[in-house]
Amino acid sequence: MEETSLPGAYQQRLDAIRAADQWRARREMQRHEDGTVTLEDGRRLINFSDNDYLGLSFHYAVVQAAQQAAAYYGTGAGAARLVTGSHPLYAELERALATFKGTEDALIFGSGYLMNMGVVPALVGAGDLILADKLIHASLVDAMRLSGADFIRFRHNDADHAKELLEKKRKDYQQCLILTEGVFSMDGDLPPLAELCTLAEAHDSLLLLDDAHGFGVLAEGKGTAAALGVTPKPYLLQLGTLSKALGAYGGYFCGSKAWVEYFIHHARTAIYTTALPPATLAAALAGLHVIQQAPERTAMPLTYARYFCENLGLPEPSSPIVPVMVGESDAAIHMANKLEDAGFLTIAIRPPTVPPGKARLRVTFSASHSRQQVDALIKAFEEHKLSYSQFG
Ligand SMILES: *Cc1c(COP(=O)(O)O)cnc(C)c1O
């Protein structure tokens, strides 16, 4: 096909992105069972950049469950959940998830992104208020905009700021929804969940906890709420993904049966999209069984992260996500390239994904790593005297 440029305004937008050093490329990578990846040029690097925290995407029981489900039940779901796509594996997985999380029921969505895009607009709209942590994930930002509700951001993990805003604004609105994450995806820290629960209750609000990065990893896999000692509550909506620690794909809501029924009728992304393939559901179910049968696996990523930080004099991490703060985008890319030359994949995260001046290497640890691989990464950081800030 002929190489063409885009119509004027669109080409200008692309050019501006390139000029601002924010270009994104689709780099081909093949992931392997031993925590490594192969790049296009054939180089093999140790992978410290993905969210397969437990290595379940390669676990033999998980892979076998997916293979068998595809062989027995076909590769596609054929239709939406409410048409003919509600395979019995859905009910089995939802029961298992609810039991594991200690909630009454659960509802699976097509992905974490789809779930947020469905749940938030199902809860609030025009005349309602959203109060969101400054660092919530892009999918929640999009969901917030789609909802049509007014929204205000509170300073990251600052419950006092949230309180102040609630006291000032809550009375002007009908419904109010507070948004936070379990483990923040780019910073790896945890929210003041108990305080936010108290606020939600006192101000007649709902609290949505997106635990995409805590599920499977904290509290023997049960996630952030369990790790922080917060039990299920009627106003607390616990969401997460099957795509990260579980090694499969999809999003989950865990809560009361009544909320599940509400979302089946109000969350458009639970209705107007094709159901997940049975093999994906089978993989998630098998992954959950692995976690339940071998909870010690869930502790490994955080153990590695602590060991890494201890050795490099970084603050103690609360999760397997360690942000090594660098500052400017080009410095972060330079550092990632150096580490790549030394055999490690540690992706540089730059604006607009993170605020300007907050570029970083996002280093993540997995049960699929070996202690030797983590030691080698520590050595690479030391040998190259890579300069990073302890305090971001
Ligand atoms: C990854 C992520 C999502 C999206 O989940 P997918 O299943 O990948 O679509 C949503 N929220 C947070 C906080 C995430 O990190």
GROMACS .gro file of C-alpha atoms and ligand atoms in nm:
model
  407
    1MET     CA    1   0.000   0.000   0.000
    2GLU     CA    2   0.109   0.351  -0.071
    3GLU     CA    3   0.267   0.541   0.216
    4THR     CA    4   0.049   0.844   0.280
    5SER     CA    5   0.043   1.114   0.539
    6LEU     CA    6  -0.275   1.191   0.728
    7PRO     CA    7  -0.506   1.482   0.648
    8GLY     CA    8  -0.340   1.803   0.780
    9ALA     CA    9  -0.465   1.835   1.137
   10TYR     CA   10  -0.415   1.466   1.213
   11GLN     CA   11  -0.061   1.458   1.079
   12GLN     CA   12   0.018   1.765   1.289
   13ARG     CA   13  -0.102   1.587   1.600
   14LEU     CA   14   0.120   1.288   1.527
   15ASP     CA   15   0.418   1.510   1.450
   16ALA     CA   16   0.367   1.693   1.778
   17ILE     CA   17   0.379   1.364   1.968
   18ARG     CA   18   0.704   1.273   1.798
   19ALA     CA   19   0.848   1.617   1.870
   20ALA     CA   20   0.751   1.587   2.237
   21ASP     CA   21   0.937   1.255   2.263
   22GLN     CA   22   0.614   1.072   2.341
   23TRP     CA   23   0.621   0.834   2.047
   24ARG     CA   24   0.485   0.487   2.115
   25ALA     CA   25   0.601   0.189   1.911
   26ARG     CA   26   0.464  -0.162   1.884
   27ARG     CA   27   0.775  -0.354   1.976
   28GLU     CA   28   0.743  -0.724   1.913
   29MET     CA   29   0.822  -0.941   2.208
   30GLN     CA   30   0.781  -1.303   2.287
   31ARG     CA   31   0.751  -1.387   2.655
   32HIS     CA   32   0.891  -1.710   2.794
   33GLU     CA   33   0.820  -1.931   3.091
   34ASP     CA   34   1.149  -1.852   3.267
   35GLY     CA   35   1.078  -1.480   3.306
   36THR     CA   36   1.259  -1.375   2.988
   37VAL     CA   37   1.149  -1.219   2.657
   38THR     CA   38   1.286  -1.240   2.304
   39LEU     CA   39   1.304  -0.914   2.108
   40GLU     CA   40   1.268  -0.864   1.732
   41ASP     CA   41   1.644  -0.865   1.690
   42GLY     CA   42   1.670  -1.201   1.863
   43ARG     CA   43   1.810  -1.070   2.191
   44ARG     CA   44   1.682  -1.240   2.502
   45LEU     CA   45   1.626  -1.020   2.808
   46ILE     CA   46   1.517  -1.090   3.162
   47ASN     CA   47   1.173  -0.937   3.187
   48PHE     CA   48   1.107  -0.705   3.482
   49SER     CA   49   0.821  -0.524   3.314
   50ASP     CA   50   0.501  -0.723   3.309
   51ASN     CA   51   0.208  -0.793   3.535
   52ASP     CA   52   0.210  -1.173   3.524
   53TYR     CA   53   0.312  -1.156   3.890
   54LEU     CA   54   0.271  -1.525   3.959
   55GLY     CA   55   0.389  -1.661   3.627
   56LEU     CA   56   0.048  -1.824   3.586
   57SER     CA   57   0.021  -1.748   3.214
   58PHE     CA   58   0.272  -2.031   3.165
   59HIS     CA   59   0.168  -2.258   3.451
   60TYR     CA   60   0.109  -2.609   3.312
   61ALA     CA   61  -0.227  -2.650   3.488
   62VAL     CA   62  -0.351  -2.317   3.358
   63VAL     CA   63  -0.233  -2.379   3.003
   64GLN     CA   64  -0.378  -2.729   3.006
   65ALA     CA   65  -0.715  -2.602   3.133
   66ALA     CA   66  -0.727  -2.351   2.847
   67GLN     CA   67  -0.628  -2.613   2.588
   68GLN     CA   68  -0.891  -2.857   2.703
   69ALA     CA   69  -1.164  -2.595   2.721
   70ALA     CA   70  -1.085  -2.482   2.366
   71ALA     CA   71  -1.092  -2.841   2.245
   72TYR     CA   72  -1.425  -2.922   2.416
   73TYR     CA   73  -1.608  -2.592   2.396
   74GLY     CA   74  -1.464  -2.415   2.091
   75THR     CA   75  -1.258  -2.099   2.068
   76GLY     CA   76  -1.523  -1.826   2.066
   77ALA     CA   77  -1.822  -1.761   2.288
   78GLY     CA   78  -2.052  -1.701   1.991
   79ALA     CA   79  -2.255  -1.420   2.145
   80ALA     CA   80  -2.297  -1.190   2.444
   81ARG     CA   81  -2.341  -1.328   2.791
   82LEU     CA   82  -2.712  -1.256   2.798
   83VAL     CA   83  -2.771  -1.424   2.461
   84THR     CA   84  -2.593  -1.761   2.433
   85GLY     CA   85  -2.248  -1.679   2.573
   86SER     CA   86  -2.304  -1.764   2.938
   87HIS     CA   87  -2.102  -2.083   2.948
   88PRO     CA   88  -2.126  -2.283   3.275
   89LEU     CA   89  -1.759  -2.196   3.337
   90TYR     CA   90  -1.874  -1.838   3.403
   91ALA     CA   91  -2.089  -1.946   3.694
   92GLU     CA   92  -1.816  -2.172   3.826
   93LEU     CA   93  -1.557  -1.893   3.810
   94GLU     CA   94  -1.791  -1.635   3.965
   95ARG     CA   95  -1.871  -1.869   4.254
   96ALA     CA   96  -1.503  -1.945   4.307
   97LEU     CA   97  -1.407  -1.577   4.301
   98ALA     CA   98  -1.683  -1.476   4.542
   99THR     CA   99  -1.583  -1.752   4.784
  100PHE     CA  100  -1.217  -1.654   4.760
  101LYS     CA  101  -1.289  -1.285   4.817
  102GLY     CA  102  -1.547  -1.351   5.088
  103THR     CA  103  -1.829  -1.179   4.903
  104GLU     CA  104  -2.179  -1.297   4.823
  105ASP     CA  105  -2.140  -1.296   4.447
  106ALA     CA  106  -1.919  -1.191   4.155
  107LEU     CA  107  -1.961  -1.074   3.795
  108ILE     CA  108  -1.705  -1.121   3.517
  109PHE     CA  109  -1.654  -0.855   3.251
  110GLY     CA  110  -1.468  -0.875   2.919
  111SER     CA  111  -1.164  -0.692   3.060
  112GLY     CA  112  -1.072  -0.459   3.342
  113TYR     CA  113  -1.103  -0.167   3.105
  114LEU     CA  114  -1.450  -0.270   2.990
  115MET     CA  115  -1.554  -0.324   3.348
  116ASN     CA  116  -1.458   0.026   3.460
  117MET     CA  117  -1.624   0.171   3.151
  118GLY     CA  118  -1.941  -0.014   3.247
  119VAL     CA  119  -1.953   0.011   3.623
  120VAL     CA  120  -1.880   0.383   3.674
  121PRO     CA  121  -2.148   0.514   3.432
  122ALA     CA  122  -2.390   0.257   3.580
  123LEU     CA  123  -2.345   0.420   3.920
  124VAL     CA  124  -2.327   0.793   3.851
  125GLY     CA  125  -2.434   1.042   3.585
  126ALA     CA  126  -2.543   1.403   3.545
  127GLY     CA  127  -2.623   1.556   3.884
  128ASP     CA  128  -2.385   1.318   4.062
  129LEU     CA  129  -2.031   1.361   4.189
  130ILE     CA  130  -1.712   1.158   4.151
  131LEU     CA  131  -1.419   1.212   4.383
  132ALA     CA  132  -1.110   1.046   4.240
  133ASP     CA  133  -0.753   0.996   4.355
  134LYS     CA  134  -0.517   1.201   4.139
  135LEU     CA  135  -0.334   0.890   4.016
  136ILE     CA  136  -0.618   0.659   3.915
  137HIS     CA  137  -0.573   0.445   3.603
  138ALA     CA  138  -0.663   0.579   3.258
  139SER     CA  139  -0.957   0.337   3.232
  140LEU     CA  140  -1.118   0.499   3.537
  141VAL     CA  141  -1.049   0.846   3.399
  142ASP     CA  142  -1.224   0.749   3.075
  143ALA     CA  143  -1.510   0.591   3.268
  144MET     CA  144  -1.547   0.904   3.477
  145ARG     CA  145  -1.572   1.120   3.165
  146LEU     CA  146  -1.817   0.884   3.001
  147SER     CA  147  -2.044   0.889   3.305
  148GLY     CA  148  -2.136   1.256   3.267
  149ALA     CA  149  -2.097   1.312   3.642
  150ASP     CA  150  -1.901   1.610   3.775
  151PHE     CA  151  -1.563   1.501   3.900
  152ILE     CA  152  -1.296   1.638   4.133
  153ARG     CA  153  -0.954   1.486   4.204
  154PHE     CA  154  -0.809   1.460   4.552
  155ARG     CA  155  -0.434   1.454   4.617
  156HIS     CA  156  -0.287   1.109   4.585
  157ASN     CA  157  -0.372   0.894   4.889
  158ASP     CA  158  -0.473   1.203   5.086
  159ALA     CA  159  -0.789   1.110   5.280
  160ASP     CA  160  -0.791   1.449   5.454
  161HIS     CA  161  -0.814   1.622   5.118
  162ALA     CA  162  -1.095   1.387   5.015
  163LYS     CA  163  -1.275   1.467   5.342
  164GLU     CA  164  -1.241   1.840   5.286
  165LEU     CA  165  -1.385   1.809   4.935
  166LEU     CA  166  -1.672   1.590   5.053
  167GLU     CA  167  -1.762   1.835   5.326
  168LYS     CA  168  -1.765   2.117   5.078
  169LYS     CA  169  -1.927   1.954   4.774
  170ARG     CA  170  -2.126   1.644   4.868
  171LYS     CA  171  -2.445   1.832   4.954
  172ASP     CA  172  -2.478   1.975   4.603
  173TYR     CA  173  -2.516   1.633   4.443
  174GLN     CA  174  -2.741   1.330   4.448
  175GLN     CA  175  -2.511   1.024   4.430
  176CYS     CA  176  -2.142   1.033   4.509
  177LEU     CA  177  -1.873   0.785   4.409
  178ILE     CA  178  -1.514   0.779   4.539
  179LEU     CA  179  -1.252   0.614   4.315
  180THR     CA  180  -0.925   0.462   4.425
  181GLU     CA  181  -0.693   0.173   4.345
  182GLY     CA  182  -0.569  -0.119   4.551
  183VAL     CA  183  -0.209  -0.109   4.438
  184PHE     CA  184  -0.145   0.200   4.224
  185SER     CA  185  -0.032   0.076   3.885
  186MET     CA  186   0.263   0.309   3.829
  187ASP     CA  187   0.365   0.379   4.191
  188GLY     CA  188   0.299   0.049   4.367
  189ASP     CA  189   0.165   0.210   4.683
  190LEU     CA  190  -0.161   0.131   4.865
  191PRO     CA  191  -0.456   0.363   4.944
  192PRO     CA  192  -0.574   0.471   5.294
  193LEU     CA  193  -0.864   0.231   5.248
  194ALA     CA  194  -1.002   0.225   5.603
  195GLU     CA  195  -1.015   0.607   5.610
  196LEU     CA  196  -1.182   0.620   5.269
  197CYS     CA  197  -1.440   0.365   5.389
  198THR     CA  198  -1.519   0.581   5.691
  199LEU     CA  199  -1.561   0.882   5.463
  200ALA     CA  200  -1.781   0.695   5.217
  201GLU     CA  201  -2.006   0.578   5.497
  202ALA     CA  202  -2.024   0.917   5.669
  203HIS     CA  203  -2.102   1.099   5.344
  204ASP     CA  204  -2.351   0.854   5.198
  205SER     CA  205  -2.115   0.768   4.911
  206LEU     CA  206  -1.994   0.458   4.729
  207LEU     CA  207  -1.627   0.362   4.720
  208LEU     CA  208  -1.485   0.184   4.418
  209LEU     CA  209  -1.159  -0.006   4.471
  210ASP     CA  210  -0.983  -0.114   4.151
  211ASP     CA  211  -0.750  -0.387   4.270
  212ALA     CA  212  -0.598  -0.479   3.934
  213HIS     CA  213  -0.249  -0.507   4.085
  214GLY     CA  214  -0.330  -0.628   4.436
  215PHE     CA  215  -0.540  -0.930   4.351
  216GLY     CA  216  -0.335  -1.249   4.347
  217VAL     CA  217  -0.041  -1.080   4.514
  218LEU     CA  218  -0.134  -0.933   4.854
  219ALA     CA  219  -0.282  -1.124   5.150
  220GLU     CA  220  -0.226  -1.469   4.995
  221GLY     CA  221  -0.385  -1.344   4.679
  222LYS     CA  222  -0.705  -1.209   4.832
  223GLY     CA  223  -0.593  -0.857   4.751
  224THR     CA  224  -0.558  -0.512   4.897
  225ALA     CA  225  -0.876  -0.494   5.106
  226ALA     CA  226  -0.778  -0.814   5.287
  227ALA     CA  227  -0.419  -0.693   5.325
  228LEU     CA  228  -0.545  -0.374   5.491
  229GLY     CA  229  -0.797  -0.557   5.709
  230VAL     CA  230  -1.101  -0.411   5.534
  231THR     CA  231  -1.395  -0.651   5.515
  232PRO     CA  232  -1.671  -0.642   5.249
  233LYS     CA  233  -1.918  -0.358   5.297
  234PRO     CA  234  -2.236  -0.266   5.111
  235TYR     CA  235  -2.089   0.064   4.986
  236LEU     CA  236  -1.750  -0.086   4.890
  237LEU     CA  237  -1.727  -0.206   4.530
  238GLN     CA  238  -1.429  -0.436   4.477
  239LEU     CA  239  -1.309  -0.466   4.120
  240GLY     CA  240  -1.005  -0.623   3.962
  241THR     CA  241  -0.871  -0.801   3.662
  242LEU     CA  242  -0.810  -1.161   3.561
  243SER     CA  243  -0.548  -1.037   3.315
  244LYS     CA  244  -0.257  -0.974   3.551
  245ALA     CA  245  -0.170  -1.206   3.841
  246LEU     CA  246  -0.424  -1.462   3.725
  247GLY     CA  247  -0.252  -1.497   3.388
  248ALA     CA  248  -0.580  -1.501   3.192
  249TYR     CA  249  -0.805  -1.219   3.073
  250GLY     CA  250  -1.118  -1.039   3.191
  251GLY     CA  251  -1.237  -0.815   3.475
  252TYR     CA  252  -1.424  -0.904   3.794
  253PHE     CA  253  -1.661  -0.734   4.034
  254CYS     CA  254  -1.700  -0.895   4.376
  255GLY     CA  255  -1.982  -0.788   4.606
  256SER     CA  256  -2.341  -0.855   4.690
  257LYS     CA  257  -2.580  -1.046   4.467
  258ALA     CA  258  -2.793  -0.734   4.448
  259TRP     CA  259  -2.506  -0.532   4.301
  260VAL     CA  260  -2.440  -0.809   4.049
  261GLU     CA  261  -2.802  -0.796   3.941
  262TYR     CA  262  -2.787  -0.419   3.923
  263PHE     CA  263  -2.483  -0.428   3.694
  264ILE     CA  264  -2.633  -0.695   3.468
  265HIS     CA  265  -2.912  -0.445   3.405
  266HIS     CA  266  -2.715  -0.119   3.404
  267ALA     CA  267  -2.354  -0.176   3.300
  268ARG     CA  268  -2.363  -0.156   2.922
  269THR     CA  269  -2.025  -0.326   2.889
  270ALA     CA  270  -2.170  -0.629   3.065
  271ILE     CA  271  -2.445  -0.644   2.806
  272TYR     CA  272  -2.335  -0.533   2.461
  273THR     CA  273  -2.014  -0.726   2.412
  274THR     CA  274  -1.938  -1.086   2.327
  275ALA     CA  275  -1.873  -1.315   2.622
  276LEU     CA  276  -1.519  -1.431   2.700
  277PRO     CA  277  -1.396  -1.746   2.526
  278PRO     CA  278  -1.442  -2.058   2.743
  279ALA     CA  279  -1.066  -2.122   2.734
  280THR     CA  280  -1.006  -1.786   2.901
  281LEU     CA  281  -1.255  -1.864   3.177
  282ALA     CA  282  -1.100  -2.207   3.227
  283ALA     CA  283  -0.753  -2.051   3.252
  284ALA     CA  284  -0.871  -1.799   3.514
  285LEU     CA  285  -1.038  -2.075   3.714
  286ALA     CA  286  -0.726  -2.291   3.703
  287GLY     CA  287  -0.512  -1.992   3.801
  288LEU     CA  288  -0.736  -1.928   4.101
  289HIS     CA  289  -0.700  -2.292   4.206
  290VAL     CA  290  -0.322  -2.266   4.187
  291ILE     CA  291  -0.331  -1.961   4.417
  292GLN     CA  292  -0.558  -2.135   4.665
  293GLN     CA  293  -0.353  -2.452   4.672
  294ALA     CA  294  -0.013  -2.284   4.687
  295PRO     CA  295  -0.055  -1.950   4.862
  296GLU     CA  296   0.324  -1.931   4.918
  297ARG     CA  297   0.359  -1.851   4.548
  298THR     CA  298   0.166  -1.526   4.600
  299ALA     CA  299   0.427  -1.396   4.847
  300MET     CA  300   0.724  -1.432   4.612
  301PRO     CA  301   0.685  -1.114   4.402
  302LEU     CA  302   0.674  -0.888   4.710
  303THR     CA  303   0.963  -1.077   4.871
  304TYR     CA  304   1.174  -1.011   4.561
  305ALA     CA  305   1.069  -0.646   4.549
  306ARG     CA  306   1.171  -0.596   4.914
  307TYR     CA  307   1.505  -0.765   4.854
  308PHE     CA  308   1.571  -0.547   4.549
  309CYS     CA  309   1.487  -0.223   4.733
  310GLU     CA  310   1.685  -0.320   5.040
  311ASN     CA  311   1.995  -0.377   4.827
  312LEU     CA  312   1.963  -0.052   4.638
  313GLY     CA  313   1.864   0.165   4.931
  314LEU     CA  314   1.518   0.235   4.793
  315PRO     CA  315   1.215   0.286   5.021
  316GLU     CA  316   1.047  -0.037   5.132
  317PRO     CA  317   0.787  -0.135   4.873
  318SER     CA  318   0.426  -0.229   4.956
  319SER     CA  319   0.377  -0.432   4.639
  320PRO     CA  320   0.575  -0.599   4.359
  321ILE     CA  321   0.568  -0.270   4.164
  322VAL     CA  322   0.881  -0.064   4.230
  323PRO     CA  323   0.901   0.278   4.065
  324VAL     CA  324   1.266   0.372   4.020
  325MET     CA  325   1.223   0.745   3.982
  326VAL     CA  326   1.442   0.909   3.719
  327GLY     CA  327   1.281   1.244   3.637
  328GLU     CA  328   1.299   1.346   3.273
  329SER     CA  329   1.181   1.123   2.987
  330ASP     CA  330   1.513   1.112   2.803
  331ALA     CA  331   1.700   1.018   3.121
  332ALA     CA  332   1.454   0.734   3.184
  333ILE     CA  333   1.492   0.607   2.829
  334HIS     CA  334   1.869   0.629   2.856
  335MET     CA  335   1.860   0.422   3.173
  336ALA     CA  336   1.623   0.164   3.024
  337ASN     CA  337   1.855   0.133   2.721
  338LYS     CA  338   2.159   0.081   2.944
  339LEU     CA  339   1.981  -0.194   3.131
  340GLU     CA  340   1.870  -0.346   2.802
  341ASP     CA  341   2.229  -0.361   2.686
  342ALA     CA  342   2.305  -0.543   3.010
  343GLY     CA  343   2.025  -0.795   2.943
  344PHE     CA  344   1.724  -0.659   3.130
  345LEU     CA  345   1.386  -0.531   3.021
  346THR     CA  346   1.269  -0.251   3.253
  347ILE     CA  347   1.034  -0.031   3.058
  348ALA     CA  348   1.058   0.346   3.099
  349ILE     CA  349   0.723   0.497   3.190
  350ARG     CA  350   0.694   0.855   3.070
  351PRO     CA  351   0.442   1.136   3.050
  352PRO     CA  352   0.156   1.140   2.966
  353THR     CA  353   0.120   0.807   3.148
  354VAL     CA  354   0.280   0.973   3.455
  355PRO     CA  355   0.303   1.347   3.541
  356PRO     CA  356   0.577   1.560   3.378
  357GLY     CA  357   0.913   1.528   3.553
  358LYS     CA  358   0.810   1.192   3.703
  359ALA     CA  359   0.947   0.957   3.439
  360ARG     CA  360   1.059   0.630   3.589
  361LEU     CA  361   1.152   0.272   3.535
  362ARG     CA  362   0.864   0.060   3.650
  363VAL     CA  363   1.028  -0.255   3.779
  364THR     CA  364   0.796  -0.544   3.861
  365PHE     CA  365   0.876  -0.877   4.018
  366SER     CA  366   0.721  -1.215   3.955
  367ALA     CA  367   0.718  -1.561   4.102
  368SER     CA  368   0.854  -1.673   3.766
  369HIS     CA  369   1.183  -1.494   3.841
  370SER     CA  370   1.469  -1.675   4.010
  371ARG     CA  371   1.674  -1.523   4.292
  372GLN     CA  372   1.971  -1.524   4.051
  373GLN     CA  373   1.780  -1.309   3.803
  374VAL     CA  374   1.695  -1.056   4.074
  375ASP     CA  375   2.057  -1.055   4.194
  376ALA     CA  376   2.171  -0.991   3.838
  377LEU     CA  377   1.938  -0.691   3.810
  378ILE     CA  378   2.067  -0.545   4.138
  379LYS     CA  379   2.423  -0.590   4.010
  380ALA     CA  380   2.339  -0.416   3.684
  381PHE     CA  381   2.197  -0.117   3.871
  382GLU     CA  382   2.509  -0.101   4.088
  383GLU     CA  383   2.762  -0.155   3.811
  384HIS     CA  384   2.619   0.109   3.588
  385LYS     CA  385   2.592   0.346   3.883
  386LEU     CA  386   2.257   0.438   3.745
  387SER     CA  387   2.138   0.749   3.913
  388TYR     CA  388   1.787   0.758   4.042
  389SER     CA  389   1.616   0.933   4.324
  390GLN     CA  390   1.496   0.756   4.634
  391PHE     CA  391   1.215   0.994   4.678
  392GLY     CA  392   1.064   1.060   4.338
  393LIG     C1  393  -0.455  -0.292   3.394
  393LIG     C2  394  -0.553  -0.211   3.468
  393LIG     C3  395  -0.686  -0.205   3.426
  393LIG     C4  396  -0.733  -0.268   3.298
  393LIG     O1  397  -0.745  -0.406   3.312
  393LIG     P1  398  -0.742  -0.497   3.181
  393LIG     O2  399  -0.794  -0.626   3.226
  393LIG     O3  400  -0.598  -0.500   3.138
  393LIG     O4  401  -0.828  -0.429   3.079
  393LIG     C5  402  -0.776  -0.135   3.503
  393LIG     N1  403  -0.738  -0.072   3.615
  393LIG     C6  404  -0.610  -0.075   3.658
  393LIG     C7  405  -0.574  -0.004   3.783
  393LIG     C8  406  -0.513  -0.143   3.584
  393LIG     O5  407  -0.388  -0.143   3.624
   0.00000   0.00000   0.00000
